[in-house]
Amino acid sequence: MSSKPRALVTGLSGFTGRYMERALTEGGYEVFGIGSHPSDSPGYFTVDLEDRPALSKAVTEVRPDVVVHLAGIAFVGHADAGDFYRVNLIGTRNLLEALAHCAHVPRCVLLASSANVYGNAKGGPLTEDSPTAPANDYAVSKLAMEHMARLWAHRLPVVMARPFNYTGVGQSDRFLLPKIVEHFRQGRQVIELGNVDVARDFSDVRSVVDAYMRLIRIAPAGETFNICSGRAVSLQQALDMMEEISGYRIEVRVNPDFVRANEVKCLHGDRARLDAALGAMPWIPLHDTLRWMYESREPA
C-alpha cells in the first residue's frame, strides 16, 4: 500500500478534474476519482452520485485524506432543470453522507459551488458576504447545496469555493470563451453570440486549481472563498484580445436564440479573503489564457 496521502476527486474526467488530477499527483497525492462516465484512469470508480450504495462503497474503499468535489451540471443552459437539483444538490448530499459514515474522516472536503449564487448583484466587487440572489436553476441548486453542506459541518471539515468564470484548453465550446477562441482558430469571419453586454471575472483553470491546492493544504474548515481574478472583463474586451492574438477582426451577430432571459449581466469578485488566507499568489492574465487556448493543438 502506498504511503502517499489519498485524494478523491469527483468529476475527475471532466474539464477541471483533469487539471486537478495533475496538480494533486505533482503535489505528492495518490489520486482516486469518481465519475458517471467510464475512464481508463487507475483508481477511478464509475459511480453515479445518485447511487448511494455504490458511492458509499467507493468512499469506504478509497478512505480519502482530502476530497475535491467538482462533479456537477455546470452548463447554465442545460436542457433539464431537474438535473441541477438531482446532481448538484442531492448528489452532493449523498457524497457528504458517505464521507461522514466512513471510518476514516478526511482532513479537508473542498466543495466547488459557484459565483452564480450572487445573481445580478449590483455595486462594486462581490465579497463572500454579499447578498445571494440566484437568477437561474443552476445558481439556485448551488446555493441550496451550500446551505445543505452546512448541516454536515459538525462532522466534516468542509471548505466552500465559489469560483467565478474560468476557462482553458479542453473546455467545451458550449462555453463562451472556448467558442470564441475556436472561431478564431478556424479563421471564421462571423460569430453568433447571445447577450453581448455581459462582463465576467474570468480566470485560467490553472490558477483556479492552484488556489484549490493551496486551500487543501491549510484546510480552513467552515470558510467560504471567492475564487477569482478580481477583475471584470467585458465580452467586447475578450473579442478585442482575440483579434490582437489572431491578427484579424471577426463580425459579431446577435442570435436571439442564444439570449438567456435570466442572464447575469456582470460578475466581479473580491478576492481579499482568499489572499488573506493564502498570501499573494500568481494569477494568469486572461490575455495569456486566450493565447494558450488559441495556440493549443487540442480542440475545445
mmCIF file of C-alpha atoms in Angstrom:
data_model
loop_
_atom_site.group_PDB
_atom_site.id
_atom_site.type_symbol
_atom_site.label_atom_id
_atom_site.label_comp_id
_atom_site.label_asym_id
_atom_site.label_seq_id
_atom_site.Cartn_x
_atom_site.Cartn_y
_atom_site.Cartn_z
ATOM 1 C CA MET A 1 0.000 0.000 0.000
ATOM 2 C CA SER A 2 1.262 3.456 -0.912
ATOM 3 C CA SER A 3 2.325 5.772 1.906
ATOM 4 C CA LYS A 4 1.148 8.813 -0.056
ATOM 5 C CA PRO A 5 -1.878 10.758 1.181
ATOM 6 C CA ARG A 6 -5.023 9.872 -0.750
ATOM 7 C CA ALA A 7 -7.081 12.382 -2.690
ATOM 8 C CA LEU A 8 -10.568 11.656 -4.007
ATOM 9 C CA VAL A 9 -11.780 13.858 -6.875
ATOM 10 C CA THR A 10 -15.347 13.694 -8.145
ATOM 11 C CA GLY A 11 -15.678 14.664 -11.776
ATOM 12 C CA LEU A 12 -12.095 13.537 -12.333
ATOM 13 C CA SER A 13 -12.567 13.034 -16.070
ATOM 14 C CA GLY A 14 -14.142 16.469 -16.556
ATOM 15 C CA PHE A 15 -12.506 19.700 -17.665
ATOM 16 C CA THR A 16 -11.345 20.862 -14.213
ATOM 17 C CA GLY A 17 -10.808 17.327 -12.934
ATOM 18 C CA ARG A 18 -8.020 16.609 -15.397
ATOM 19 C CA TYR A 19 -6.051 19.639 -14.210
ATOM 20 C CA MET A 20 -6.827 18.818 -10.586
ATOM 21 C CA GLU A 21 -5.543 15.270 -11.012
ATOM 22 C CA ARG A 22 -2.261 16.540 -12.441
ATOM 23 C CA ALA A 23 -1.777 19.088 -9.649
ATOM 24 C CA LEU A 24 -2.544 16.570 -6.901
ATOM 25 C CA THR A 25 -0.209 13.976 -8.414
ATOM 26 C CA GLU A 26 2.591 16.533 -8.652
ATOM 27 C CA GLY A 27 1.760 17.520 -5.060
ATOM 28 C CA GLY A 28 2.513 14.011 -3.815
ATOM 29 C CA TYR A 29 -1.009 12.588 -3.574
ATOM 30 C CA GLU A 30 -2.286 9.235 -4.742
ATOM 31 C CA VAL A 31 -5.342 10.286 -6.749
ATOM 32 C CA PHE A 32 -8.641 8.446 -6.996
ATOM 33 C CA GLY A 33 -11.647 9.523 -8.992
ATOM 34 C CA ILE A 34 -15.406 9.224 -9.123
ATOM 35 C CA GLY A 35 -17.458 9.994 -12.197
ATOM 36 C CA SER A 36 -20.529 8.910 -14.103
ATOM 37 C CA HIS A 37 -18.598 8.303 -17.336
ATOM 38 C CA PRO A 38 -16.105 5.434 -17.767
ATOM 39 C CA SER A 39 -12.391 6.255 -17.637
ATOM 40 C CA ASP A 40 -9.140 4.352 -18.059
ATOM 41 C CA SER A 41 -7.516 6.209 -15.158
ATOM 42 C CA PRO A 42 -6.273 3.878 -12.398
ATOM 43 C CA GLY A 43 -8.163 4.259 -9.151
ATOM 44 C CA TYR A 44 -11.265 5.508 -10.951
ATOM 45 C CA PHE A 45 -14.778 4.458 -9.921
ATOM 46 C CA THR A 46 -17.636 4.758 -12.384
ATOM 47 C CA VAL A 47 -20.310 5.787 -9.917
ATOM 48 C CA ASP A 48 -23.406 7.964 -10.246
ATOM 49 C CA LEU A 49 -23.762 10.434 -7.373
ATOM 50 C CA GLU A 50 -27.402 9.388 -7.065
ATOM 51 C CA ASP A 51 -26.372 5.783 -6.356
ATOM 52 C CA ARG A 52 -25.897 5.942 -2.579
ATOM 53 C CA PRO A 53 -24.766 2.307 -2.000
ATOM 54 C CA ALA A 54 -22.176 2.416 -4.809
ATOM 55 C CA LEU A 55 -20.958 5.832 -3.674
ATOM 56 C CA SER A 56 -20.587 4.645 -0.086
ATOM 57 C CA LYS A 57 -18.672 1.567 -1.249
ATOM 58 C CA ALA A 58 -16.244 3.663 -3.301
ATOM 59 C CA VAL A 59 -15.595 6.120 -0.457
ATOM 60 C CA THR A 60 -15.028 3.280 2.015
ATOM 61 C CA GLU A 61 -12.562 1.624 -0.341
ATOM 62 C CA VAL A 62 -10.577 4.808 -1.042
ATOM 63 C CA ARG A 63 -10.527 6.175 2.531
ATOM 64 C CA PRO A 64 -9.512 9.631 1.260
ATOM 65 C CA ASP A 65 -7.404 12.116 3.218
ATOM 66 C CA VAL A 66 -8.706 15.003 1.097
ATOM 67 C CA VAL A 67 -11.743 15.304 -1.151
ATOM 68 C CA VAL A 68 -12.286 17.718 -4.053
ATOM 69 C CA HIS A 69 -15.899 17.693 -5.200
ATOM 70 C CA LEU A 70 -16.047 19.009 -8.767
ATOM 71 C CA ALA A 71 -18.771 16.807 -10.258
ATOM 72 C CA GLY A 72 -21.984 18.511 -11.240
ATOM 73 C CA ILE A 73 -24.064 20.015 -14.024
ATOM 74 C CA ALA A 74 -22.169 23.230 -14.797
ATOM 75 C CA PHE A 75 -23.641 24.453 -18.094
ATOM 76 C CA VAL A 76 -26.275 27.076 -17.203
ATOM 77 C CA GLY A 77 -28.175 26.369 -20.430
ATOM 78 C CA HIS A 78 -28.539 22.635 -19.653
ATOM 79 C CA ALA A 79 -31.894 21.432 -21.024
ATOM 80 C CA ASP A 80 -33.275 19.567 -17.974
ATOM 81 C CA ALA A 81 -33.522 21.886 -14.955
ATOM 82 C CA GLY A 82 -34.238 18.917 -12.699
ATOM 83 C CA ASP A 83 -30.720 17.596 -13.285
ATOM 84 C CA PHE A 84 -29.282 20.627 -11.485
ATOM 85 C CA TYR A 85 -31.032 19.604 -8.288
ATOM 86 C CA ARG A 86 -30.575 15.848 -8.631
ATOM 87 C CA VAL A 87 -26.830 16.119 -9.238
ATOM 88 C CA ASN A 88 -25.663 19.407 -7.688
ATOM 89 C CA LEU A 89 -27.792 19.195 -4.538
ATOM 90 C CA ILE A 90 -28.826 15.602 -3.845
ATOM 91 C CA GLY A 91 -25.650 14.153 -5.346
ATOM 92 C CA THR A 92 -23.525 16.322 -3.065
ATOM 93 C CA ARG A 93 -25.597 15.317 -0.062
ATOM 94 C CA ASN A 94 -25.070 11.658 -0.908
ATOM 95 C CA LEU A 95 -21.309 12.245 -1.087
ATOM 96 C CA LEU A 96 -21.199 14.031 2.273
ATOM 97 C CA GLU A 97 -23.278 11.283 3.852
ATOM 98 C CA ALA A 98 -20.875 8.636 2.540
ATOM 99 C CA LEU A 99 -17.860 10.577 3.821
ATOM 100 C CA ALA A 100 -19.423 11.143 7.231
ATOM 101 C CA HIS A 101 -20.083 7.435 7.667
ATOM 102 C CA CYS A 102 -16.598 6.406 6.561
ATOM 103 C CA ALA A 103 -14.366 5.276 9.431
ATOM 104 C CA HIS A 104 -11.545 7.435 8.041
ATOM 105 C CA VAL A 105 -12.583 11.099 8.172
ATOM 106 C CA PRO A 106 -10.800 13.281 5.576
ATOM 107 C CA ARG A 107 -8.927 16.337 6.836
ATOM 108 C CA CYS A 108 -10.409 18.551 4.088
ATOM 109 C CA VAL A 109 -13.523 18.368 1.910
ATOM 110 C CA LEU A 110 -13.424 21.085 -0.752
ATOM 111 C CA LEU A 111 -16.791 21.702 -2.418
ATOM 112 C CA ALA A 112 -16.988 23.655 -5.676
ATOM 113 C CA SER A 113 -20.013 25.949 -5.611
ATOM 114 C CA SER A 114 -20.306 28.928 -7.999
ATOM 115 C CA ALA A 115 -20.228 32.712 -8.067
ATOM 116 C CA ASN A 116 -23.552 32.462 -9.871
ATOM 117 C CA VAL A 117 -25.142 32.366 -6.406
ATOM 118 C CA TYR A 118 -24.724 36.162 -6.310
ATOM 119 C CA GLY A 119 -27.042 36.595 -9.308
ATOM 120 C CA ASN A 120 -27.398 40.082 -10.765
ATOM 121 C CA ALA A 121 -25.853 41.807 -7.767
ATOM 122 C CA LYS A 122 -25.096 45.465 -8.367
ATOM 123 C CA GLY A 123 -22.353 47.649 -6.986
ATOM 124 C CA GLY A 124 -18.662 47.017 -6.559
ATOM 125 C CA PRO A 125 -16.751 43.722 -6.359
ATOM 126 C CA LEU A 126 -18.690 40.935 -4.670
ATOM 127 C CA THR A 127 -17.387 39.630 -1.355
ATOM 128 C CA GLU A 128 -18.312 36.350 0.249
ATOM 129 C CA ASP A 129 -20.700 38.316 2.488
ATOM 130 C CA SER A 130 -22.540 39.953 -0.425
ATOM 131 C CA PRO A 131 -26.251 39.059 -0.626
ATOM 132 C CA THR A 132 -27.039 35.974 -2.689
ATOM 133 C CA ALA A 133 -29.740 36.266 -5.343
ATOM 134 C CA PRO A 134 -29.513 33.316 -7.756
ATOM 135 C CA ALA A 135 -31.107 34.080 -11.122
ATOM 136 C CA ASN A 136 -31.330 30.599 -12.696
ATOM 137 C CA ASP A 137 -31.794 26.956 -11.697
ATOM 138 C CA TYR A 138 -28.073 26.243 -11.824
ATOM 139 C CA ALA A 139 -27.352 29.012 -9.323
ATOM 140 C CA VAL A 140 -30.286 28.028 -7.085
ATOM 141 C CA SER A 141 -29.019 24.438 -6.973
ATOM 142 C CA LYS A 142 -25.536 25.611 -5.970
ATOM 143 C CA LEU A 143 -26.818 27.900 -3.219
ATOM 144 C CA ALA A 144 -29.062 25.116 -1.921
ATOM 145 C CA MET A 145 -26.004 22.851 -1.945
ATOM 146 C CA GLU A 146 -24.095 25.347 0.200
ATOM 147 C CA HIS A 147 -26.882 25.504 2.792
ATOM 148 C CA MET A 148 -27.221 21.727 2.818
ATOM 149 C CA ALA A 149 -23.469 21.237 3.253
ATOM 150 C CA ARG A 150 -23.508 23.346 6.419
ATOM 151 C CA LEU A 151 -25.667 20.662 8.015
ATOM 152 C CA TRP A 152 -22.581 18.415 7.883
ATOM 153 C CA ALA A 153 -20.120 20.982 9.243
ATOM 154 C CA HIS A 154 -20.039 19.338 12.684
ATOM 155 C CA ARG A 155 -18.925 16.046 11.127
ATOM 156 C CA LEU A 156 -16.800 17.044 8.149
ATOM 157 C CA PRO A 157 -14.132 19.753 7.530
ATOM 158 C CA VAL A 158 -15.966 21.398 4.634
ATOM 159 C CA VAL A 159 -14.372 24.275 2.704
ATOM 160 C CA MET A 160 -16.630 26.072 0.214
ATOM 161 C CA ALA A 161 -15.191 27.506 -3.012
ATOM 162 C CA ARG A 162 -17.153 29.946 -5.173
ATOM 163 C CA PRO A 163 -15.278 30.047 -8.471
ATOM 164 C CA PHE A 164 -16.137 32.826 -10.884
ATOM 165 C CA ASN A 165 -15.945 32.049 -14.604
ATOM 166 C CA TYR A 166 -12.791 30.259 -15.681
ATOM 167 C CA THR A 167 -11.570 28.631 -18.849
ATOM 168 C CA GLY A 168 -8.643 26.897 -20.503
ATOM 169 C CA VAL A 169 -7.570 24.265 -23.013
ATOM 170 C CA GLY A 170 -10.060 21.412 -23.105
ATOM 171 C CA GLN A 171 -13.185 23.268 -22.014
ATOM 172 C CA SER A 172 -16.242 22.581 -24.170
ATOM 173 C CA ASP A 173 -17.072 25.206 -26.762
ATOM 174 C CA ARG A 174 -20.606 25.303 -25.346
ATOM 175 C CA PHE A 175 -18.993 27.837 -23.038
ATOM 176 C CA LEU A 176 -18.444 31.376 -24.228
ATOM 177 C CA LEU A 177 -14.663 31.841 -24.367
ATOM 178 C CA PRO A 178 -13.846 28.433 -25.895
ATOM 179 C CA LYS A 179 -16.496 29.123 -28.552
ATOM 180 C CA ILE A 180 -14.899 32.472 -29.371
ATOM 181 C CA VAL A 181 -11.371 31.043 -29.435
ATOM 182 C CA GLU A 182 -12.410 28.140 -31.660
ATOM 183 C CA HIS A 183 -13.980 30.515 -34.184
ATOM 184 C CA PHE A 184 -10.692 32.425 -34.404
ATOM 185 C CA ARG A 185 -8.674 29.201 -34.607
ATOM 186 C CA GLN A 186 -10.772 28.136 -37.594
ATOM 187 C CA GLY A 187 -10.458 31.545 -39.250
ATOM 188 C CA ARG A 188 -14.211 32.064 -39.263
ATOM 189 C CA GLN A 189 -15.382 35.501 -40.422
ATOM 190 C CA VAL A 190 -18.661 35.608 -38.441
ATOM 191 C CA ILE A 191 -19.622 34.530 -34.923
ATOM 192 C CA GLU A 192 -23.132 34.350 -33.475
ATOM 193 C CA LEU A 193 -23.421 35.230 -29.799
ATOM 194 C CA GLY A 194 -26.183 35.941 -27.306
ATOM 195 C CA ASN A 195 -26.034 38.814 -24.847
ATOM 196 C CA VAL A 196 -23.040 40.918 -25.864
ATOM 197 C CA ASP A 197 -23.199 43.331 -22.928
ATOM 198 C CA VAL A 198 -22.145 40.814 -20.273
ATOM 199 C CA ALA A 199 -18.966 41.124 -18.210
ATOM 200 C CA ARG A 200 -17.311 38.358 -16.264
ATOM 201 C CA ASP A 201 -14.446 37.836 -13.855
ATOM 202 C CA PHE A 202 -12.535 35.315 -15.977
ATOM 203 C CA SER A 203 -9.715 33.149 -14.646
ATOM 204 C CA ASP A 204 -7.417 30.481 -16.015
ATOM 205 C CA VAL A 205 -8.258 26.925 -14.930
ATOM 206 C CA ARG A 206 -4.621 26.505 -13.843
ATOM 207 C CA SER A 207 -4.925 29.453 -11.434
ATOM 208 C CA VAL A 208 -8.179 28.053 -10.047
ATOM 209 C CA VAL A 209 -6.636 24.626 -9.463
ATOM 210 C CA ASP A 210 -3.617 26.290 -7.812
ATOM 211 C CA ALA A 211 -5.992 28.052 -5.410
ATOM 212 C CA TYR A 212 -7.769 24.748 -4.684
ATOM 213 C CA MET A 213 -4.445 23.073 -3.926
ATOM 214 C CA ARG A 214 -3.452 25.849 -1.519
ATOM 215 C CA LEU A 215 -6.825 25.673 0.250
ATOM 216 C CA ILE A 216 -6.454 21.920 0.643
ATOM 217 C CA ARG A 217 -3.102 22.420 2.341
ATOM 218 C CA ILE A 218 -4.420 24.815 5.002
ATOM 219 C CA ALA A 219 -7.920 23.236 5.195
ATOM 220 C CA PRO A 220 -9.816 26.248 6.635
ATOM 221 C CA ALA A 221 -12.934 24.280 7.646
ATOM 222 C CA GLY A 222 -16.201 26.187 7.640
ATOM 223 C CA GLU A 223 -14.915 29.013 5.418
ATOM 224 C CA THR A 224 -16.191 30.184 2.036
ATOM 225 C CA PHE A 225 -13.885 31.697 -0.593
ATOM 226 C CA ASN A 226 -14.346 33.538 -3.856
ATOM 227 C CA ILE A 227 -12.008 32.082 -6.471
ATOM 228 C CA CYS A 228 -11.477 34.925 -8.915
ATOM 229 C CA SER A 229 -9.069 37.300 -10.596
ATOM 230 C CA GLY A 230 -10.688 40.366 -9.023
ATOM 231 C CA ARG A 231 -11.218 41.987 -12.447
ATOM 232 C CA ALA A 232 -14.277 42.006 -14.720
ATOM 233 C CA VAL A 233 -13.709 41.720 -18.477
ATOM 234 C CA SER A 234 -16.448 42.526 -20.981
ATOM 235 C CA LEU A 235 -17.249 40.303 -23.913
ATOM 236 C CA GLN A 236 -16.018 43.041 -26.226
ATOM 237 C CA GLN A 237 -12.688 43.195 -24.421
ATOM 238 C CA ALA A 238 -12.287 39.428 -24.818
ATOM 239 C CA LEU A 239 -13.047 39.753 -28.535
ATOM 240 C CA ASP A 240 -10.506 42.576 -28.814
ATOM 241 C CA MET A 241 -7.870 40.358 -27.182
ATOM 242 C CA MET A 242 -8.584 37.543 -29.633
ATOM 243 C CA GLU A 243 -8.399 39.924 -32.577
ATOM 244 C CA GLU A 244 -4.981 41.083 -31.371
ATOM 245 C CA ILE A 245 -3.785 37.491 -30.847
ATOM 246 C CA SER A 246 -5.078 36.194 -34.187
ATOM 247 C CA GLY A 247 -4.392 39.269 -36.280
ATOM 248 C CA TYR A 248 -7.855 39.664 -37.781
ATOM 249 C CA ARG A 249 -11.298 41.046 -36.914
ATOM 250 C CA ILE A 250 -14.450 38.941 -36.724
ATOM 251 C CA GLU A 251 -18.037 40.059 -37.363
ATOM 252 C CA VAL A 252 -20.306 39.582 -34.336
ATOM 253 C CA ARG A 253 -24.000 38.839 -34.903
ATOM 254 C CA VAL A 254 -26.512 38.583 -32.064
ATOM 255 C CA ASN A 255 -28.622 35.436 -32.296
ATOM 256 C CA PRO A 256 -31.845 35.845 -30.260
ATOM 257 C CA ASP A 257 -31.883 32.073 -29.644
ATOM 258 C CA PHE A 258 -28.667 32.449 -27.632
ATOM 259 C CA VAL A 259 -30.026 35.247 -25.419
ATOM 260 C CA ARG A 260 -30.958 33.967 -21.956
ATOM 261 C CA ALA A 261 -33.860 35.632 -20.172
ATOM 262 C CA ASN A 262 -32.160 35.408 -16.780
ATOM 263 C CA GLU A 263 -28.630 36.208 -17.919
ATOM 264 C CA VAL A 264 -26.409 37.554 -15.174
ATOM 265 C CA LYS A 265 -25.118 40.848 -16.570
ATOM 266 C CA CYS A 266 -21.940 41.291 -14.531
ATOM 267 C CA LEU A 267 -19.979 39.159 -12.097
ATOM 268 C CA HIS A 268 -16.972 40.806 -10.466
ATOM 269 C CA GLY A 269 -15.315 39.197 -7.489
ATOM 270 C CA ASP A 270 -13.389 40.440 -4.471
ATOM 271 C CA ARG A 271 -10.549 38.068 -3.573
ATOM 272 C CA ALA A 272 -9.378 39.745 -0.360
ATOM 273 C CA ARG A 273 -10.393 36.793 1.810
ATOM 274 C CA LEU A 274 -8.589 34.339 -0.457
ATOM 275 C CA ASP A 275 -5.436 36.470 -0.450
ATOM 276 C CA ALA A 276 -5.589 36.827 3.339
ATOM 277 C CA ALA A 277 -5.757 33.053 3.723
ATOM 278 C CA LEU A 278 -3.231 32.063 1.074
ATOM 279 C CA GLY A 279 -0.969 35.075 0.769
ATOM 280 C CA ALA A 280 -0.026 36.615 -2.550
ATOM 281 C CA MET A 281 -0.209 34.071 -5.356
ATOM 282 C CA PRO A 282 0.309 34.351 -9.116
ATOM 283 C CA TRP A 283 -2.810 34.706 -11.264
ATOM 284 C CA ILE A 284 -2.568 34.151 -15.011
ATOM 285 C CA PRO A 285 -3.854 37.145 -17.069
ATOM 286 C CA LEU A 286 -6.778 36.436 -19.400
ATOM 287 C CA HIS A 287 -4.773 37.512 -22.455
ATOM 288 C CA ASP A 288 -2.215 34.788 -21.691
ATOM 289 C CA THR A 289 -5.001 32.227 -21.210
ATOM 290 C CA LEU A 290 -6.603 33.095 -24.543
ATOM 291 C CA ARG A 291 -3.256 32.858 -26.337
ATOM 292 C CA TRP A 292 -2.623 29.447 -24.701
ATOM 293 C CA MET A 293 -6.030 28.242 -25.915
ATOM 294 C CA TYR A 294 -5.559 29.706 -29.397
ATOM 295 C CA GLU A 295 -2.131 28.157 -29.878
ATOM 296 C CA SER A 296 -3.006 24.772 -28.385
ATOM 297 C CA ARG A 297 -3.183 21.754 -30.646
ATOM 298 C CA GLU A 298 -6.007 20.339 -28.572
ATOM 299 C CA PRO A 299 -9.512 21.303 -29.832
ATOM 300 C CA ALA A 300 -12.191 22.536 -27.447
#
